[in-house]
C-alpha cells in the first residue's frame, strides 16, 4: 500500500520541491548533495561563511497536524488523504514512524516551506538540504547571524520545530555534511568511516568494504582505502567487484608518474 501511494503522490509533491533538496528523491542522494556543496564552496569567496543548521530530533518532532495540513494543499481527494493519514498515526501529537517509505517523503514535505523561505524570501543562492541538515554557503558573518535567527523563528512559529545545533565557519575551512568532509579543492570521507573500513578489512567483511568504497568513490580517501586493503588483507582485492578494481587501476596509472611503489606492486 505504501509503494502504491508513494507512486501516486510523489510526482505531485516533487514538483513543489526545490532542486537543492537531495534526500529520498529520484536522481538525488548523498553524492549529489556533496557535489552541489563542493561546487558552492568553489564558487564562494574563501573568506565568506557557511551556516549549517539541523533540526532537533526531527522525525520524532514533526507536528502531525501541520504535516496533514500541508498534505491538503496539494491533495484534494479525501479518500487519498485518509490513506496518507494512516501512515502518520502514532500516540501523541508529534512524530512520525522512522523507516517507513512514506515517512521519507513526508519529511521532505514538512521542511519544504523552509526551503522556499530560504530561497525566495532570504534569497540565498547557494543552499542545500539533506533531510533536516541545511547548509547555506557564501554568506557574510552578519548574514549568518541574521539568517540563523530568522530561520529559527520560522521553524518555531510555522512548523513547531527547534534547532538541534548550528555552526558558522569560513568557506576555506570546509563543511562536514552528508558523510563527507568537503573543501573547495578536496573531499574526504569522515574519520569514523575510515575506522569502520579498516575494521571491515581486518575482519574480511567484503559487503561493508564494497559499500564504503562506493561511498568514497569521488573522494581523496579512496586511494588510501585501497592501500589499507593491500597492506592489511591483500587477498580481498580479488573479491572486489570489477568496477572497484578498475577504479584502483586508474589510481595506479595516475600514481605511476610519481613512482608510487605500492601502486606498481598492486597493479
Tab-separated table of C-alpha atoms in Angstrom:
chain	number	residue	atom	x	y	z
A	1	UNK	CA	0.000	0.000	0.000
A	2	UNK	CA	2.844	2.395	0.841
A	3	UNK	CA	4.509	1.813	-2.523
A	4	UNK	CA	1.245	2.319	-4.399
A	5	UNK	CA	0.510	5.536	-2.522
A	6	UNK	CA	4.083	6.742	-2.955
A	7	UNK	CA	3.931	6.264	-6.726
A	8	UNK	CA	0.754	8.328	-6.832
A	9	UNK	CA	1.673	11.271	-4.596
A	10	UNK	CA	5.433	11.558	-5.198
A	11	UNK	CA	5.141	13.310	-8.614
A	12	UNK	CA	2.584	15.742	-7.178
A	13	UNK	CA	4.796	16.876	-4.318
A	14	UNK	CA	8.109	16.512	-6.135
A	15	UNK	CA	7.139	19.392	-8.436
A	16	UNK	CA	6.961	21.656	-5.391
A	17	UNK	CA	10.443	20.837	-4.045
A	18	UNK	CA	13.483	22.976	-4.805
A	19	UNK	CA	16.243	21.345	-6.844
A	20	UNK	CA	18.726	21.505	-3.962
A	21	UNK	CA	16.997	19.096	-1.596
A	22	UNK	CA	18.503	15.676	-2.264
A	23	UNK	CA	17.234	13.163	0.296
A	24	UNK	CA	14.939	10.353	-0.852
A	25	UNK	CA	14.413	11.784	-4.334
A	26	UNK	CA	14.909	10.212	-7.730
A	27	UNK	CA	18.249	11.465	-9.031
A	28	UNK	CA	19.251	12.634	-5.550
A	29	UNK	CA	21.337	11.061	-2.796
A	30	UNK	CA	24.364	11.937	-0.707
A	31	UNK	CA	26.777	12.039	-3.661
A	32	UNK	CA	24.649	14.632	-5.467
A	33	UNK	CA	24.269	16.673	-2.269
A	34	UNK	CA	28.023	16.584	-1.698
A	35	UNK	CA	28.727	17.510	-5.344
A	36	UNK	CA	26.487	20.559	-5.061
A	37	UNK	CA	28.064	21.567	-1.762
A	38	UNK	CA	31.582	21.405	-3.161
A	39	UNK	CA	30.555	23.403	-6.243
A	40	UNK	CA	29.019	26.037	-3.941
A	41	UNK	CA	32.239	26.235	-1.933
A	42	UNK	CA	34.272	26.609	-5.126
A	43	UNK	CA	32.006	29.440	-6.299
A	44	UNK	CA	32.317	31.347	-2.999
A	45	UNK	CA	34.930	33.671	-1.555
A	46	UNK	CA	37.159	31.595	0.777
A	47	UNK	CA	36.758	34.326	3.396
A	48	UNK	CA	32.953	34.186	3.248
A	49	UNK	CA	30.979	31.973	5.628
A	50	UNK	CA	28.981	28.746	5.784
A	51	UNK	CA	25.903	28.472	8.003
A	52	UNK	CA	24.981	24.887	8.933
A	53	UNK	CA	21.702	24.041	10.677
A	54	UNK	CA	19.825	20.928	11.697
A	55	UNK	CA	16.550	20.193	13.458
A	56	UNK	CA	16.326	18.627	16.901
A	57	UNK	CA	15.014	15.012	16.833
A	58	UNK	CA	13.407	15.747	13.501
A	59	UNK	CA	11.259	12.665	12.811
A	60	UNK	CA	10.158	12.474	16.447
A	61	UNK	CA	9.276	16.191	16.492
A	62	UNK	CA	7.254	16.621	13.289
A	63	UNK	CA	3.857	18.098	14.275
A	64	UNK	CA	1.294	15.887	12.572
A	65	UNK	CA	-1.481	18.479	12.366
A	66	UNK	CA	0.777	20.811	10.416
A	67	UNK	CA	2.014	17.951	8.239
A	68	UNK	CA	-1.531	16.880	7.445
A	69	UNK	CA	-2.418	20.485	6.597
A	70	UNK	CA	0.492	20.542	4.151
A	71	UNK	CA	-0.955	17.402	2.560
A	72	UNK	CA	-4.259	19.174	1.901
A	73	UNK	CA	-2.550	21.977	-0.022
A	74	UNK	CA	-1.852	19.568	-2.888
A	75	UNK	CA	-4.183	16.596	-2.391
A	76	UNK	CA	-7.912	17.284	-2.600
A	77	UNK	CA	-9.240	13.733	-2.734
A	78	UNK	CA	-10.416	12.940	0.799
A	79	UNK	CA	-10.004	9.198	0.214
A	80	UNK	CA	-6.329	9.626	-0.651
A	81	UNK	CA	-5.816	11.909	2.337
A	82	UNK	CA	-7.371	9.332	4.653
A	83	UNK	CA	-4.860	6.728	3.464
A	84	UNK	CA	-1.983	9.213	3.840
A	85	UNK	CA	-3.062	9.902	7.419
A	86	UNK	CA	-2.907	6.190	8.235
A	87	UNK	CA	0.884	6.285	7.979
A	88	UNK	CA	1.352	9.150	10.439
A	89	UNK	CA	-0.797	7.622	13.140
A	90	UNK	CA	1.144	7.490	16.414
A	91	UNK	CA	0.500	8.139	20.078
A	92	UNK	CA	0.539	11.851	20.894
A	93	UNK	CA	0.520	14.876	18.585
A	94	UNK	CA	4.087	14.819	17.259
A	95	UNK	CA	6.372	12.418	15.445
A	96	UNK	CA	6.106	10.064	12.500
A	97	UNK	CA	7.434	6.496	12.178
A	98	UNK	CA	11.101	6.193	11.217
A	99	UNK	CA	11.915	3.759	8.436
A	100	UNK	CA	8.632	3.830	6.537
A	101	UNK	CA	8.910	4.580	2.826
A	102	UNK	CA	6.291	7.314	3.136
A	103	UNK	CA	7.983	8.855	6.191
A	104	UNK	CA	10.924	9.843	3.985
A	105	UNK	CA	8.587	11.677	1.602
A	106	UNK	CA	6.624	13.205	4.488
A	107	UNK	CA	9.879	14.595	5.895
A	108	UNK	CA	10.549	16.310	2.575
A	109	UNK	CA	7.054	17.777	2.587
A	110	UNK	CA	7.400	19.019	6.168
A	111	UNK	CA	10.517	21.133	5.550
A	112	UNK	CA	9.589	22.236	2.031
A	113	UNK	CA	8.250	25.585	3.363
A	114	UNK	CA	11.654	26.252	4.958
A	115	UNK	CA	13.400	25.672	1.639
A	116	UNK	CA	11.183	28.223	-0.093
A	117	UNK	CA	11.593	30.683	2.775
A	118	UNK	CA	15.379	30.487	2.443
A	119	UNK	CA	15.442	30.618	-1.353
A	120	UNK	CA	12.617	33.067	-2.057
A	121	UNK	CA	12.457	35.400	0.937
A	122	UNK	CA	16.027	35.324	2.233
A	123	UNK	CA	17.240	34.960	-1.390
A	124	UNK	CA	20.125	32.663	-0.528
A	125	UNK	CA	21.588	31.487	-3.835
A	126	UNK	CA	23.802	28.660	-2.563
A	127	UNK	CA	21.670	26.486	-0.296
A	128	UNK	CA	21.355	22.703	0.057
A	129	UNK	CA	19.330	20.411	2.316
A	130	UNK	CA	19.520	16.704	3.077
A	131	UNK	CA	16.622	15.560	5.324
A	132	UNK	CA	16.919	18.063	8.217
A	133	UNK	CA	20.535	19.165	7.612
A	134	UNK	CA	20.673	22.584	5.930
A	135	UNK	CA	23.766	24.341	4.568
A	136	UNK	CA	23.915	27.967	3.381
A	137	UNK	CA	27.140	28.921	1.587
A	138	UNK	CA	28.867	32.175	0.696
A	139	UNK	CA	27.382	34.489	3.327
A	140	UNK	CA	28.823	37.289	5.392
A	141	UNK	CA	29.064	36.681	9.118
A	142	UNK	CA	26.310	39.253	9.694
A	143	UNK	CA	24.054	37.358	7.269
A	144	UNK	CA	24.781	34.082	9.076
A	145	UNK	CA	23.683	35.570	12.382
A	146	UNK	CA	20.590	37.184	10.862
A	147	UNK	CA	19.501	34.136	8.860
A	148	UNK	CA	20.096	31.748	11.739
A	149	UNK	CA	17.708	33.818	13.828
A	150	UNK	CA	15.081	34.251	11.103
A	151	UNK	CA	15.105	30.602	10.055
A	152	UNK	CA	14.878	29.585	13.709
A	153	UNK	CA	11.816	31.800	14.158
A	154	UNK	CA	10.233	30.350	11.016
A	155	UNK	CA	10.827	26.787	12.199
A	156	UNK	CA	9.457	27.539	15.640
A	157	UNK	CA	6.399	29.601	14.665
A	158	UNK	CA	5.347	27.924	11.417
A	159	UNK	CA	6.373	24.304	11.966
A	160	UNK	CA	6.831	23.994	15.758
A	161	UNK	CA	10.391	22.726	15.289
A	162	UNK	CA	13.660	23.700	17.008
A	163	UNK	CA	17.337	23.617	16.155
A	164	UNK	CA	19.476	20.774	17.397
A	165	UNK	CA	22.708	22.642	16.690
A	166	UNK	CA	24.063	25.312	14.412
A	167	UNK	CA	27.530	26.299	13.252
A	168	UNK	CA	29.151	29.221	11.441
A	169	UNK	CA	32.547	28.781	9.791
A	170	UNK	CA	34.564	30.199	6.928
A	171	UNK	CA	34.295	28.642	3.488
A	172	UNK	CA	38.030	27.917	3.474
A	173	UNK	CA	37.567	25.614	6.477
A	174	UNK	CA	35.137	23.421	4.550
A	175	UNK	CA	31.985	21.765	5.832
A	176	UNK	CA	31.077	18.387	7.357
A	177	UNK	CA	27.929	17.301	5.521
A	178	UNK	CA	26.199	14.086	4.326
A	179	UNK	CA	29.076	11.889	5.458
A	180	UNK	CA	31.881	13.896	3.842
A	181	UNK	CA	34.398	16.484	4.955
A	182	UNK	CA	34.321	18.834	1.991
A	183	UNK	CA	36.532	21.736	0.942
A	184	UNK	CA	36.603	23.620	-2.345
A	185	UNK	CA	39.551	21.581	-3.602
A	186	UNK	CA	39.219	18.194	-1.912
A	187	UNK	CA	36.677	15.848	-0.384
A	188	UNK	CA	37.249	13.155	2.255
A	189	UNK	CA	35.005	10.671	3.978
A	190	UNK	CA	34.662	11.059	7.733
A	191	UNK	CA	37.283	9.601	10.073
A	192	UNK	CA	34.672	7.310	11.598
A	193	UNK	CA	34.017	5.804	8.147
A	194	UNK	CA	37.751	5.193	7.643
A	195	UNK	CA	37.958	3.467	11.028
A	196	UNK	CA	34.938	1.355	10.122
A	197	UNK	CA	36.579	0.480	6.808
A	198	UNK	CA	39.820	-0.617	8.485
A	199	UNK	CA	37.893	-2.907	10.863
A	200	UNK	CA	35.977	-4.399	7.911
A	201	UNK	CA	39.246	-5.125	6.064
A	202	UNK	CA	40.785	-6.818	9.110
A	203	UNK	CA	37.661	-8.967	9.536
A	204	UNK	CA	37.247	-9.663	5.809
A	205	UNK	CA	33.724	-8.240	5.653
A	206	UNK	CA	33.534	-7.787	1.902
A	207	UNK	CA	29.985	-6.348	1.834
A	208	UNK	CA	30.961	-3.489	4.136
A	209	UNK	CA	34.181	-2.900	2.199
A	210	UNK	CA	32.362	-2.659	-1.138
A	211	UNK	CA	29.748	-0.312	0.344
A	212	UNK	CA	32.323	2.034	1.893
A	213	UNK	CA	34.421	2.122	-1.286
A	214	UNK	CA	31.259	3.105	-3.173
A	215	UNK	CA	30.632	5.839	-0.612
A	216	UNK	CA	34.176	7.168	-1.137
A	217	UNK	CA	34.251	6.884	-4.936
A	218	UNK	CA	34.718	10.601	-5.671
A	219	UNK	CA	36.929	11.458	-2.712
A	220	UNK	CA	40.634	11.711	-1.995
A	221	UNK	CA	40.150	8.993	0.639
A	222	UNK	CA	39.751	6.281	-1.994
A	223	UNK	CA	43.451	5.696	-2.752
A	224	UNK	CA	44.203	5.451	0.969
A	225	UNK	CA	41.417	2.874	1.395
A	226	UNK	CA	42.826	0.681	-1.356
A	227	UNK	CA	46.229	0.879	0.300
A	228	UNK	CA	44.644	-0.330	3.532
A	229	UNK	CA	43.419	-3.421	1.675
A	230	UNK	CA	46.811	-4.055	0.075
A	231	UNK	CA	48.590	-3.580	3.387
A	232	UNK	CA	46.268	-5.481	5.742
A	233	UNK	CA	44.428	-8.105	3.696
A	234	UNK	CA	45.613	-8.199	0.054
A	235	UNK	CA	43.617	-11.351	-0.816
A	236	UNK	CA	40.435	-9.240	-0.505
A	237	UNK	CA	41.419	-7.285	-3.601
A	238	UNK	CA	40.454	-10.209	-5.881
A	239	UNK	CA	37.000	-10.348	-4.268
A	240	UNK	CA	36.153	-6.762	-5.152
A	241	UNK	CA	33.688	-6.023	-7.978
A	242	UNK	CA	35.235	-5.303	-11.377
A	243	UNK	CA	34.189	-1.652	-11.196
A	244	UNK	CA	36.160	-1.193	-7.973
A	245	UNK	CA	39.230	-2.939	-9.413
A	246	UNK	CA	39.069	-0.678	-12.469
A	247	UNK	CA	38.941	2.364	-10.213
A	248	UNK	CA	42.058	1.133	-8.420
A	249	UNK	CA	43.814	0.667	-11.759
A	250	UNK	CA	43.007	4.269	-12.674
A	251	UNK	CA	44.513	5.427	-9.396
A	252	UNK	CA	47.595	3.316	-10.076
A	253	UNK	CA	48.051	4.793	-13.543
A	254	UNK	CA	47.832	8.285	-12.102
A	255	UNK	CA	50.322	7.425	-9.394
A	256	UNK	CA	52.857	5.770	-11.703
A	257	UNK	CA	54.101	9.161	-12.778
A	258	UNK	CA	55.238	9.780	-9.209
A	259	UNK	CA	56.766	6.266	-8.940
A	260	UNK	CA	54.347	5.078	-6.284
A	261	UNK	CA	55.801	1.656	-5.407
A	262	UNK	CA	52.672	0.404	-3.621
A	263	UNK	CA	50.512	1.083	-6.653
A	264	UNK	CA	53.002	-0.525	-9.003
A	265	UNK	CA	53.106	-3.694	-6.896
A	266	UNK	CA	49.307	-3.908	-6.578
A	267	UNK	CA	48.713	-3.325	-10.284
